[in-house]
Short mmCIF file of C-alpha atoms and ligand atoms in Angstrom, two decimals:
data_model
loop_
_atom_site.label_atom_id
_atom_site.label_comp_id
_atom_site.label_asym_id
_atom_site.label_seq_id
_atom_site.Cartn_x
_atom_site.Cartn_y
_atom_site.Cartn_z
CA UNK A 1 62.31 -59.83 -26.58
CA UNK A 2 61.19 -56.49 -28.30
CA UNK A 3 62.01 -56.29 -31.99
CA UNK A 4 63.07 -52.66 -31.39
CA UNK A 5 66.05 -53.51 -29.36
CA UNK A 6 69.43 -54.19 -30.95
CA UNK A 7 70.07 -57.71 -31.52
CA UNK A 8 73.64 -57.62 -30.54
CA UNK A 9 74.51 -56.55 -27.20
CA UNK A 10 77.82 -54.98 -25.74
CA UNK A 11 79.01 -58.59 -24.79
CA UNK A 12 78.59 -59.90 -28.34
CA UNK A 13 81.20 -59.92 -30.77
CA UNK A 14 81.56 -58.20 -33.81
CA UNK A 15 80.02 -60.47 -36.73
CA UNK A 16 83.32 -60.71 -38.81
CA UNK A 17 86.92 -61.39 -38.08
CA UNK A 18 89.68 -60.17 -40.26
CA UNK A 19 93.00 -62.00 -40.28
CA UNK A 20 95.09 -59.59 -42.11
CA UNK A 21 97.18 -60.16 -45.13
CA UNK A 22 101.19 -60.12 -44.26
CA UNK A 23 102.01 -60.25 -47.98
CA UNK A 24 101.08 -59.19 -51.59
CA UNK A 25 99.33 -62.04 -53.26
CA UNK A 26 95.99 -62.66 -55.39
CA UNK A 27 93.80 -64.29 -52.82
CA UNK A 28 91.27 -63.33 -50.64
CA UNK A 29 89.79 -65.94 -48.39
CA UNK A 30 86.31 -65.88 -47.01
CA UNK A 31 84.71 -68.53 -44.50
CA UNK A 32 80.96 -68.08 -44.06
CA UNK A 33 80.38 -70.79 -41.66
CA UNK A 34 83.57 -70.61 -39.51
CA UNK A 35 81.91 -69.41 -36.04
CA UNK A 36 79.13 -70.55 -33.91
CA UNK A 37 78.51 -67.64 -31.70
CA UNK A 38 74.91 -66.71 -30.81
CA UNK A 39 73.70 -63.52 -29.63
CA UNK A 40 73.12 -63.84 -26.12
CA UNK A 41 69.63 -62.41 -26.09
CA UNK A 42 68.47 -65.44 -28.30
CA UNK A 43 69.10 -68.09 -25.38
CA UNK A 44 70.91 -70.51 -27.59
CA UNK A 45 67.90 -70.66 -29.89
CA UNK A 46 66.38 -73.15 -27.70
CA UNK A 47 68.85 -75.80 -29.11
CA UNK A 48 70.54 -78.19 -26.95
CA UNK A 49 74.13 -77.99 -26.32
CA UNK A 50 75.34 -81.35 -27.78
CA UNK A 51 73.75 -80.11 -31.01
CA UNK A 52 76.18 -77.00 -31.32
CA UNK A 53 78.96 -79.50 -31.53
CA UNK A 54 77.43 -80.62 -34.86
CA UNK A 55 77.74 -79.58 -38.58
CA UNK A 56 74.47 -77.77 -38.56
CA UNK A 57 75.90 -75.28 -36.37
CA UNK A 58 79.09 -74.56 -38.25
CA UNK A 59 81.75 -75.92 -40.68
CA UNK A 60 83.58 -77.98 -38.40
CA UNK A 61 87.40 -77.61 -38.80
CA UNK A 62 87.18 -74.71 -41.35
CA UNK A 63 88.61 -72.12 -38.88
CA UNK A 64 91.73 -73.80 -38.30
CA UNK A 65 92.41 -74.55 -41.97
CA UNK A 66 91.46 -70.77 -42.81
CA UNK A 67 93.87 -69.39 -40.10
CA UNK A 68 96.68 -71.90 -41.05
CA UNK A 69 96.22 -71.14 -44.93
CA UNK A 70 96.01 -67.33 -44.23
CA UNK A 71 99.32 -67.60 -42.48
CA UNK A 72 101.06 -69.70 -44.98
CA UNK A 73 99.76 -67.50 -47.99
CA UNK A 74 99.92 -64.25 -46.16
CA UNK A 75 96.39 -63.36 -47.61
CA UNK A 76 93.25 -61.76 -46.02
CA UNK A 77 90.93 -64.12 -44.40
CA UNK A 78 87.29 -62.81 -43.50
CA UNK A 79 85.33 -65.21 -41.35
CA UNK A 80 81.56 -64.81 -40.07
CA UNK A 81 81.76 -65.43 -36.36
CA UNK A 82 77.84 -66.16 -35.92
CA UNK A 83 76.31 -69.59 -36.12
CA UNK A 84 74.85 -70.56 -39.47
CA UNK A 85 71.62 -71.37 -37.47
CA UNK A 86 71.36 -67.73 -36.31
CA UNK A 87 71.61 -66.60 -39.98
CA UNK A 88 73.33 -68.41 -43.05
CA UNK A 89 75.89 -66.24 -44.40
CA UNK A 90 75.92 -67.85 -47.64
CA UNK A 91 72.18 -67.50 -48.34
CA UNK A 92 70.66 -64.45 -49.95
CA UNK A 93 68.54 -62.03 -47.63
CA UNK A 94 65.08 -63.78 -47.40
CA UNK A 95 66.22 -66.99 -48.80
CA UNK A 96 63.94 -69.84 -47.47
CA UNK A 97 67.09 -71.59 -45.66
CA UNK A 98 68.78 -68.47 -44.53
CA UNK A 99 67.14 -69.02 -41.15
CA UNK A 100 66.65 -72.63 -40.61
CA UNK A 101 63.73 -73.98 -38.57
CA UNK A 102 65.02 -77.29 -39.15
CA UNK A 103 68.52 -78.34 -39.96
CA UNK A 104 69.50 -82.08 -40.75
CA UNK A 105 66.59 -83.35 -38.72
CA UNK A 106 67.25 -80.95 -35.54
CA UNK A 107 64.41 -78.50 -34.97
CA UNK A 108 65.66 -74.89 -34.24
CA UNK A 109 62.92 -73.76 -31.85
CA UNK A 110 64.22 -70.07 -32.03
CA UNK A 111 63.89 -69.96 -35.62
CA UNK A 112 60.38 -70.86 -35.86
CA UNK A 113 57.46 -68.41 -36.85
CA UNK A 114 60.12 -65.47 -36.70
CA UNK A 115 58.68 -62.18 -37.32
CA UNK A 116 59.75 -59.97 -40.40
CA UNK A 117 61.30 -57.52 -37.96
CA UNK A 118 63.51 -60.30 -36.05
CA UNK A 119 64.68 -61.42 -39.48
CA UNK A 120 65.71 -58.09 -40.74
CA UNK A 121 67.60 -57.48 -37.60
CA UNK A 122 69.66 -60.66 -37.97
CA UNK A 123 70.48 -59.61 -41.60
CA UNK A 124 71.11 -55.86 -40.66
CA UNK A 125 73.35 -56.91 -37.61
CA UNK A 126 75.30 -60.02 -38.83
CA UNK A 127 74.89 -60.75 -42.50
CA UNK A 128 75.21 -57.45 -43.91
CA UNK A 129 78.36 -56.14 -41.89
CA UNK A 130 80.22 -59.59 -42.71
CA UNK A 131 79.28 -58.94 -46.61
CA UNK A 132 80.13 -55.43 -46.51
CA UNK A 133 83.50 -56.25 -44.90
CA UNK A 134 84.24 -58.55 -47.79
CA UNK A 135 83.20 -56.09 -50.24
CA UNK A 136 85.53 -53.35 -48.71
CA UNK A 137 88.57 -55.54 -48.83
CA UNK A 138 87.76 -56.45 -52.60
CA UNK A 139 87.25 -53.08 -53.43
CA UNK A 140 90.55 -51.65 -52.08
CA UNK A 141 92.51 -54.20 -54.02
CA UNK A 142 94.59 -52.92 -56.72
CA UNK A 143 95.84 -56.06 -58.22
CA UNK A 144 94.23 -59.29 -59.94
CA UNK A 145 92.25 -61.23 -57.28
CA UNK A 146 90.48 -64.60 -56.99
CA UNK A 147 88.15 -65.14 -54.14
CA UNK A 148 88.38 -68.37 -52.25
CA UNK A 149 85.54 -69.44 -50.40
CA UNK A 150 86.32 -72.12 -47.55
CA UNK A 151 83.90 -74.65 -46.51
CA UNK A 152 83.61 -77.94 -44.94
CA UNK A 153 80.73 -80.59 -45.13
CA UNK A 154 79.65 -83.40 -43.07
CA UNK A 155 80.72 -86.92 -44.02
CA UNK A 156 76.99 -88.29 -43.61
CA UNK A 157 73.99 -86.11 -44.44
CA UNK A 158 70.56 -87.46 -43.89
CA UNK A 159 72.13 -90.90 -43.47
CA UNK A 160 73.97 -90.92 -46.65
CA UNK A 161 77.75 -91.28 -46.35
CA UNK A 162 79.83 -89.12 -48.83
CA UNK A 163 82.85 -90.68 -50.55
CA UNK A 164 84.66 -87.30 -51.58
CA UNK A 165 87.59 -85.80 -49.60
CA UNK A 166 87.23 -82.46 -51.36
CA UNK A 167 84.89 -80.78 -53.56
CA UNK A 168 84.88 -77.82 -55.88
CA UNK A 169 81.69 -75.98 -56.21
CA UNK A 170 81.27 -74.03 -59.61
CA UNK A 171 78.78 -72.18 -61.69
CA UNK A 172 80.13 -69.39 -63.98
CA UNK A 173 83.52 -69.85 -63.62
CA UNK A 174 84.18 -73.36 -64.81
CA UNK A 175 87.63 -72.48 -65.80
CA UNK A 176 88.96 -71.85 -62.34
CA UNK A 177 87.11 -75.13 -61.31
CA UNK A 178 88.39 -77.16 -64.05
CA UNK A 179 92.10 -76.17 -63.18
CA UNK A 180 91.70 -76.95 -59.50
CA UNK A 181 89.77 -80.25 -60.15
CA UNK A 182 92.81 -81.15 -62.29
CA UNK A 183 95.42 -80.23 -59.52
CA UNK A 184 93.52 -81.81 -56.83
CA UNK A 185 93.16 -85.25 -58.97
CA UNK A 186 96.79 -85.01 -59.71
CA UNK A 187 97.70 -85.34 -55.94
CA UNK A 188 96.69 -89.09 -56.41
CA UNK A 189 95.38 -89.66 -52.91
CA UNK A 190 92.17 -88.15 -53.19
CA UNK A 191 88.46 -88.47 -54.17
CA UNK A 192 87.47 -85.29 -55.69
CA UNK A 193 84.10 -84.07 -56.11
CA UNK A 194 83.10 -81.83 -59.08
CA UNK A 195 80.17 -79.65 -57.72
CA UNK A 196 79.85 -82.43 -55.01
CA UNK A 197 78.44 -82.74 -52.46
CA UNK A 198 76.66 -79.59 -53.52
CA UNK A 199 76.09 -77.82 -56.83
CA UNK A 200 76.83 -74.07 -56.74
CA UNK A 201 73.99 -72.00 -58.32
CA UNK A 202 73.16 -68.29 -58.46
CA UNK A 203 70.46 -68.75 -56.03
CA UNK A 204 71.70 -71.59 -53.54
CA UNK A 205 74.75 -69.97 -52.76
CA UNK A 206 75.08 -66.17 -52.04
CA UNK A 207 79.00 -65.18 -51.27
CA UNK A 208 80.49 -66.36 -54.60
CA UNK A 209 77.55 -64.99 -56.84
CA UNK A 210 77.58 -61.86 -54.89
CA UNK A 211 80.87 -61.09 -54.70
CA UNK A 212 82.62 -62.96 -57.51
CA UNK A 213 80.37 -64.01 -60.40
CA UNK A 214 78.72 -60.49 -60.18
CA UNK A 215 81.90 -58.85 -60.72
CA UNK A 216 83.53 -61.06 -62.84
CA UNK A 217 86.35 -62.19 -60.61
CA UNK A 218 87.55 -65.72 -60.63
CA UNK A 219 86.87 -67.84 -57.57
CA UNK A 220 87.06 -71.22 -56.01
CA UNK A 221 84.55 -72.80 -53.70
CA UNK A 222 86.39 -75.31 -51.81
CA UNK A 223 84.47 -77.97 -49.61
CA UNK A 224 86.61 -80.34 -47.50
CA UNK A 225 85.22 -83.29 -45.46
CA UNK A 226 84.99 -82.52 -42.03
CA UNK A 227 86.66 -85.94 -40.62
CA UNK A 228 89.61 -85.06 -42.40
CA UNK A 229 90.00 -81.63 -40.49
CA UNK A 230 88.55 -82.52 -37.34
CA UNK A 231 92.16 -82.07 -35.48
CA UNK A 232 94.82 -79.48 -35.91
CA UNK A 233 96.94 -81.90 -37.52
CA UNK A 234 94.48 -82.50 -40.26
CA UNK A 235 93.69 -78.66 -40.56
CA UNK A 236 97.33 -77.89 -40.83
CA UNK A 237 97.95 -80.74 -43.30
CA UNK A 238 94.93 -79.59 -45.63
CA UNK A 239 96.30 -75.63 -45.16
CA UNK A 240 99.68 -76.82 -46.40
CA UNK A 241 98.17 -78.70 -49.30
CA UNK A 242 96.08 -75.60 -50.56
CA UNK A 243 99.02 -73.22 -49.99
CA UNK A 244 100.87 -75.41 -52.29
CA UNK A 245 98.12 -75.87 -55.09
CA UNK A 246 96.54 -72.36 -54.89
CA UNK A 247 99.44 -70.63 -56.34
CA UNK A 248 99.51 -73.39 -59.15
CA UNK A 249 95.95 -72.55 -59.73
CA UNK A 250 96.79 -68.92 -60.42
CA UNK A 251 99.82 -69.31 -62.47
CA UNK A 252 97.59 -71.70 -64.61
CA UNK A 253 94.56 -69.38 -64.82
CA UNK A 254 96.98 -66.21 -65.04
CA UNK A 255 98.93 -67.95 -68.14
CA UNK A 256 95.52 -68.48 -69.98
CA UNK A 257 94.61 -64.97 -70.05
ZN1 ZN B 1 79.97 -73.99 -45.29
#
């Protein structure tokens, strides 16, 4: 297709989905990998249909957790609608893994040898509108806020099994992480990862560094193992757990100020 045409056609969804807050509270929920839509002009990126069921396309289960958690807390939720294979909303523009040509051993034909114009179009029409939406919601808030980034991780990556049920990823805001790690460990039934299965850094991630660390906002980046939230019962149960623990986290961090 010509790089002068828009990427998104009239039949393609808006790149972000907002679930509006129904109560006053400190949390803004964001979910970079909640969706797996593909702009129709990209022809499924040349990737087999079965691959779209895998974790490479999206964070399995996290949409259900996010919607349920937003409902329980009455908090704003912003979700990315397009697949991370189209463009990864948790990578800075131009990052080497932003538009992956290979993901967990699967080749993404439609991402190979992309022109600068095609990359720019995905950034302009999918990445930036999503982050502009988050920035607008954060910018309009008048009360203390914590950014809660919701993710899920595959139980097995590159053939290696992961033992953690849940992980808290952190970089500059170690205080928030420490409080939430303690709360999760006190649950008694969880294997809790401290910067596992990934380490949060200023360059590997984008959403937390860009929206929270840059502004000095407290944040939590939460990773839940996908087999625990594969069905609705698991999603509800994890949403209920987080809806119980997040206010305790907020009380603790507010009390320390
Ligand atoms: Zn994710």
